[in-house]
mmCIF file with all atom_site columns, C-alpha atoms in Angstrom:
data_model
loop_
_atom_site.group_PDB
_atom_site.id
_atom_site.type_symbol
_atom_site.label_atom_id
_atom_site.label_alt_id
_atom_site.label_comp_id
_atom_site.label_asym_id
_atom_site.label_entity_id
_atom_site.label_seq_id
_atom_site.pdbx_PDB_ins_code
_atom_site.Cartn_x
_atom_site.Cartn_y
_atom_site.Cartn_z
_atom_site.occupancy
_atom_site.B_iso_or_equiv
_atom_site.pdbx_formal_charge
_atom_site.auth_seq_id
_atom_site.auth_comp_id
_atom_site.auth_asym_id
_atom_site.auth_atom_id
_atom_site.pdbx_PDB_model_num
ATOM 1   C CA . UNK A 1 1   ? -14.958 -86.114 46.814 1.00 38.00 ? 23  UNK A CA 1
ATOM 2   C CA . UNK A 1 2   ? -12.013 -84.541 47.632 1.00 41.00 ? 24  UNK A CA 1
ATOM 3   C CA . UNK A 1 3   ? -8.815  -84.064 45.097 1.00 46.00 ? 25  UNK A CA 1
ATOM 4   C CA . UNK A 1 4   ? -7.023  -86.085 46.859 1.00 50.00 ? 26  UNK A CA 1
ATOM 5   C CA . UNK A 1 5   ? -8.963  -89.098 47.594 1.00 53.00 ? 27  UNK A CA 1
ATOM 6   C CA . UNK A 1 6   ? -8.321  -92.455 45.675 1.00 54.00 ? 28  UNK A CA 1
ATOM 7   C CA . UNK A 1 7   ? -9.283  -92.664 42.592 1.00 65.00 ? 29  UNK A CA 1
ATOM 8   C CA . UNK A 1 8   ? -10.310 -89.102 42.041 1.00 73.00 ? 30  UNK A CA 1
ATOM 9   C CA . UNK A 1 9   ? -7.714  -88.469 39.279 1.00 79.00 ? 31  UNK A CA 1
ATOM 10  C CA . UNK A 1 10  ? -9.155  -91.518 37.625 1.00 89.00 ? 32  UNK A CA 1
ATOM 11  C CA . UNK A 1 11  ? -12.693 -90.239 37.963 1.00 91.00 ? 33  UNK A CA 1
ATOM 12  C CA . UNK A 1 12  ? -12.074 -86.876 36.657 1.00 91.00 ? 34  UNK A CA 1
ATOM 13  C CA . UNK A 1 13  ? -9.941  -88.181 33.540 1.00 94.00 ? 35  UNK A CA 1
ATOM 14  C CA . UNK A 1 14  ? -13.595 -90.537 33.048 1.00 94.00 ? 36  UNK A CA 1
ATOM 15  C CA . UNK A 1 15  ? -15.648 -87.353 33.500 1.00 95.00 ? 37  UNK A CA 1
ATOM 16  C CA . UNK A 1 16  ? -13.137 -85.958 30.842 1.00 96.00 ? 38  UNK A CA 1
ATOM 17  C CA . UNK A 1 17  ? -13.266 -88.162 28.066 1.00 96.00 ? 39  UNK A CA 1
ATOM 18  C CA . UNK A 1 18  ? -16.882 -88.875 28.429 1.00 97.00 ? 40  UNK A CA 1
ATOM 19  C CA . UNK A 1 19  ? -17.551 -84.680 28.402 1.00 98.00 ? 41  UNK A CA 1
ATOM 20  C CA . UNK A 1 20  ? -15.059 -84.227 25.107 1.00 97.00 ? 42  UNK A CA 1
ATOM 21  C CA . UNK A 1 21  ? -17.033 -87.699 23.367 1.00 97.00 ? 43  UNK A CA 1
ATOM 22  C CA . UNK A 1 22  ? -20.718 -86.236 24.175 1.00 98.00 ? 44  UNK A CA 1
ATOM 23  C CA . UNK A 1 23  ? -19.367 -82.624 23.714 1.00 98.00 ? 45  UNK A CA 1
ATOM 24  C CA . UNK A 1 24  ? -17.837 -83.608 20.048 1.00 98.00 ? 46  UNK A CA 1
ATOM 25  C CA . UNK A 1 25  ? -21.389 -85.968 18.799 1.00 97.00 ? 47  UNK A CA 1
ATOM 26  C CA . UNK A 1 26  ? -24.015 -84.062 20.544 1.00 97.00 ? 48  UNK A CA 1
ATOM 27  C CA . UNK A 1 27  ? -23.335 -80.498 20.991 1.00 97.00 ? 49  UNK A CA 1
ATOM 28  C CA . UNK A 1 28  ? -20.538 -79.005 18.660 1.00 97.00 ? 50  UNK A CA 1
ATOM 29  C CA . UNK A 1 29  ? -21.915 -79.954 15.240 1.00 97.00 ? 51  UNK A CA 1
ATOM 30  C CA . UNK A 1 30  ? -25.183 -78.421 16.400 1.00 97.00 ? 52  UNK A CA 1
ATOM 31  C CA . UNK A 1 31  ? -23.445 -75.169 18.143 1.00 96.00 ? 53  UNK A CA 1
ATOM 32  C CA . UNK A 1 32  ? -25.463 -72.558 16.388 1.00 95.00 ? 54  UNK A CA 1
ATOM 33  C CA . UNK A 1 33  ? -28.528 -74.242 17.748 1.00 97.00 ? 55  UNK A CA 1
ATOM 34  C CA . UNK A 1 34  ? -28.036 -74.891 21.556 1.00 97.00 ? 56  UNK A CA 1
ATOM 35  C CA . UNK A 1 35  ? -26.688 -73.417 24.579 1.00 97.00 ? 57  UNK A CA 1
ATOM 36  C CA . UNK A 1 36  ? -25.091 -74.862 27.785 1.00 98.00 ? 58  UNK A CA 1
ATOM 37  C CA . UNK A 1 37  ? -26.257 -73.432 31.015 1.00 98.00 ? 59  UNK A CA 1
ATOM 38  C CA . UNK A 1 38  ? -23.984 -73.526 34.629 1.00 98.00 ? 60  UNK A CA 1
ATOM 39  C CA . UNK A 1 39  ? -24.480 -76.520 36.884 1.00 97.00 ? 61  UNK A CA 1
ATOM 40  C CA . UNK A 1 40  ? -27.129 -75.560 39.348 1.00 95.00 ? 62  UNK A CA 1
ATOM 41  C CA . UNK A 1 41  ? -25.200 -75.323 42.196 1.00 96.00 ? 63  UNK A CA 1
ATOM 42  C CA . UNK A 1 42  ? -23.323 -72.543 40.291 1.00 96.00 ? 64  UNK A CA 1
ATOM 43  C CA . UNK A 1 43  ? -25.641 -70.932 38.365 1.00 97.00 ? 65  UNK A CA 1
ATOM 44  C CA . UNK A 1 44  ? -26.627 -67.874 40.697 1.00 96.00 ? 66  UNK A CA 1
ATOM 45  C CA . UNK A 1 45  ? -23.001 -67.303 41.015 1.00 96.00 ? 67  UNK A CA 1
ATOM 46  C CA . UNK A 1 46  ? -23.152 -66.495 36.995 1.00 96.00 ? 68  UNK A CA 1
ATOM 47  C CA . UNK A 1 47  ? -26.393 -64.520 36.849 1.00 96.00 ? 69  UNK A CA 1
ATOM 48  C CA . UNK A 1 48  ? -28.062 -67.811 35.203 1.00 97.00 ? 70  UNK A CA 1
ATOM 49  C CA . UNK A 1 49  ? -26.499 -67.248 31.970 1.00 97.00 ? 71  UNK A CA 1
ATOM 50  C CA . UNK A 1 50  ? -25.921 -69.591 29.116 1.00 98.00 ? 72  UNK A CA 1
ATOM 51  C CA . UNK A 1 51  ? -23.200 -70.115 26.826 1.00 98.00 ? 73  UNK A CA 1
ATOM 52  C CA . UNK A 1 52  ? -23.107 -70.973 22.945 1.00 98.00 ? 74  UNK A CA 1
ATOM 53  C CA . UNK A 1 53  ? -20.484 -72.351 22.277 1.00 98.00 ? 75  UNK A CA 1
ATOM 54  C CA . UNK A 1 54  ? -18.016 -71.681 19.318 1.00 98.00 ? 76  UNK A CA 1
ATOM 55  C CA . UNK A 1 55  ? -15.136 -73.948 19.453 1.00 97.00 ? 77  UNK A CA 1
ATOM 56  C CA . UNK A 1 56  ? -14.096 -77.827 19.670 1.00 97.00 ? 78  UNK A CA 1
ATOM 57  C CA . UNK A 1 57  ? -13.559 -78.633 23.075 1.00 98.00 ? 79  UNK A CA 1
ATOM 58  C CA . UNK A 1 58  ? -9.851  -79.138 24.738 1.00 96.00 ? 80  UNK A CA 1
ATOM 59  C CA . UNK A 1 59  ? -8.897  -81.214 27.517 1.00 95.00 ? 81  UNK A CA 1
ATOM 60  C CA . UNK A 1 60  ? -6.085  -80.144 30.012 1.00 91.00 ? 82  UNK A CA 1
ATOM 61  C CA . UNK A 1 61  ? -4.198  -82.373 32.267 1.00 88.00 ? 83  UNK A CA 1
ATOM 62  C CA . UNK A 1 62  ? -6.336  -85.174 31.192 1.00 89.00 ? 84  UNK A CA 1
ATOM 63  C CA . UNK A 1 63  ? -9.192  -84.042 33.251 1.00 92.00 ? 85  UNK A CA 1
ATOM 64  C CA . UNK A 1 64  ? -10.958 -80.946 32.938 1.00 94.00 ? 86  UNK A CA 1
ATOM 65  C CA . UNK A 1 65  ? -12.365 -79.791 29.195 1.00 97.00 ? 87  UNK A CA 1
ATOM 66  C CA . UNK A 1 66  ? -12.493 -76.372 27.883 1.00 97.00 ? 88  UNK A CA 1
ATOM 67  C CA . UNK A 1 67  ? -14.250 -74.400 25.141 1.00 98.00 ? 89  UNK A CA 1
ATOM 68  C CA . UNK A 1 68  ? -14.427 -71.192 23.943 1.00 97.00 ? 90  UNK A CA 1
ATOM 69  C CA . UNK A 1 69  ? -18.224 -69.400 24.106 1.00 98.00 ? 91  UNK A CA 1
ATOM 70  C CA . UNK A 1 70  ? -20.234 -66.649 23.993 1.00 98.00 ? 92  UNK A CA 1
ATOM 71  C CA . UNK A 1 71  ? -22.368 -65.730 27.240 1.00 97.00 ? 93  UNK A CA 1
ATOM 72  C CA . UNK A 1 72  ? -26.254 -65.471 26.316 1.00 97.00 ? 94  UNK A CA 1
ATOM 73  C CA . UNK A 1 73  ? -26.638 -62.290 28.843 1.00 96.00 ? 95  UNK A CA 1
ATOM 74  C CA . UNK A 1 74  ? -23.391 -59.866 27.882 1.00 95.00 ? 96  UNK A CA 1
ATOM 75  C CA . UNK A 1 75  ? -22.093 -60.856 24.913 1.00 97.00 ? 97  UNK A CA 1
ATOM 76  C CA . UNK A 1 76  ? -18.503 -61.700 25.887 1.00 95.00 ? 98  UNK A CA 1
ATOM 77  C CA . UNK A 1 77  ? -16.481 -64.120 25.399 1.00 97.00 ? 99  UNK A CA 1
ATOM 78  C CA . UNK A 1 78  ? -14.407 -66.444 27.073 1.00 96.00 ? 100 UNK A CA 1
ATOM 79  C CA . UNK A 1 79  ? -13.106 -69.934 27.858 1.00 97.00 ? 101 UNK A CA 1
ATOM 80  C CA . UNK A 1 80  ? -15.412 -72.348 30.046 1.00 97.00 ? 102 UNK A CA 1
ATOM 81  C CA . UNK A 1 81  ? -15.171 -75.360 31.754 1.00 97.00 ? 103 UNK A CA 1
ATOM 82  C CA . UNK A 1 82  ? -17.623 -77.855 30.918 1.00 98.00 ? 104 UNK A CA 1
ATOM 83  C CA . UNK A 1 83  ? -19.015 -81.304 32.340 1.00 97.00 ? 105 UNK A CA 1
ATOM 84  C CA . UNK A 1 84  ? -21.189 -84.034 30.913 1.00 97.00 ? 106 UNK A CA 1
ATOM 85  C CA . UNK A 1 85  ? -23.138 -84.748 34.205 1.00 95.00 ? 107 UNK A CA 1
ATOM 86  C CA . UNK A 1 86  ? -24.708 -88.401 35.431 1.00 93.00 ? 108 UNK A CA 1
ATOM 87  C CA . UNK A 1 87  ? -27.689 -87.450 33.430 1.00 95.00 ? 109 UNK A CA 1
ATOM 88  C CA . UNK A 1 88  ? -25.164 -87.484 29.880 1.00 95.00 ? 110 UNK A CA 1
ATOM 89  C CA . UNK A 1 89  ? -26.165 -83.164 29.405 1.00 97.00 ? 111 UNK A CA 1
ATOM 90  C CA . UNK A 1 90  ? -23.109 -80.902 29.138 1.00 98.00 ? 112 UNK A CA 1
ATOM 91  C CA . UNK A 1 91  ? -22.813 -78.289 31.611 1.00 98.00 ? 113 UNK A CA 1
ATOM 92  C CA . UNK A 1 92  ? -20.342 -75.740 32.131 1.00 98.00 ? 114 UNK A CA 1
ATOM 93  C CA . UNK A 1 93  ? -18.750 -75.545 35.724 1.00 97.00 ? 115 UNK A CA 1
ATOM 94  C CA . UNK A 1 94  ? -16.369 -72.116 35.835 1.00 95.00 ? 116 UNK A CA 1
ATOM 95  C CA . UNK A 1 95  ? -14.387 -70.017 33.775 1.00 94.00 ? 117 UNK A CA 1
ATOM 96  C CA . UNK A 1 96  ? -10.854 -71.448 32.531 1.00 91.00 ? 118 UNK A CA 1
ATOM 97  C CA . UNK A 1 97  ? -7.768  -68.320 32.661 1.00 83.00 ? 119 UNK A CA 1
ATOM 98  C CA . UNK A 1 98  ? -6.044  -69.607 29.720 1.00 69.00 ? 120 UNK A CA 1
ATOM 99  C CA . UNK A 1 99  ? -2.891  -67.505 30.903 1.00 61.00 ? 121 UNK A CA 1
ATOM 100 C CA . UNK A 1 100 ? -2.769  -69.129 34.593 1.00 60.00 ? 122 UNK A CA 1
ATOM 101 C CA . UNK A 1 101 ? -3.256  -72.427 32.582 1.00 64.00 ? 123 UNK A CA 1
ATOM 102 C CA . UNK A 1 102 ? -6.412  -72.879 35.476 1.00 63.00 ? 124 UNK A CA 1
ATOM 103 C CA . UNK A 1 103 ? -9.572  -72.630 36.777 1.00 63.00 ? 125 UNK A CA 1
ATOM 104 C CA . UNK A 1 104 ? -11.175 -69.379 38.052 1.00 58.00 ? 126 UNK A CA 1
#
């Protein structure tokens, strides 16, 4: 669905809250225990790592939620963009350039 199609906004602020809810029960009070991989059709493009992650999670413009984590294959940090997909697991979808205030 395109950005600009009806009701995209509102689907993306859904996506949003339901990621930050699931995010905030399921995953951060267990963060020493699990990781979050990349959505599949992204995955390659990230060398199939995984990321623990090590903060709460932020939301930005009402619609896309960030955390900071630690990639499982080099050790670096950063800030990703993360999902709760149809199937209610949290995946992260990109990187998030903190100083650009967007998505890379």
């Amino acid at each position: 669905m395109s950005s600009n199609a009806p009701g995209s906004s509102d689907m993306a602020m859904l996506v949003a809250t339901r990621t930050l809810e699931k995010y905030a029960k399921d995953y951060y009070p267990r963060r020493d225990q699990v990781t979050i991989a990349f959505r599949g059709d992204i995955a390659e493009q990230f060398n199939y790592d995984k990321i623990r992650p090590l903060s709460e999670a932020r939301c930005h413009n009402h619609r896309m939620v960030v955390i900071e984590g630690i990639s499982q294959k080099t050790g670096a940090t950063g800030l990703y963009r993360i999902e709760c997909n149809s199937w209610n697991l949290i995946e992260a979808v990109g990187l998030w350039d903190a100083a650009a205030g967007k998505a890379a």
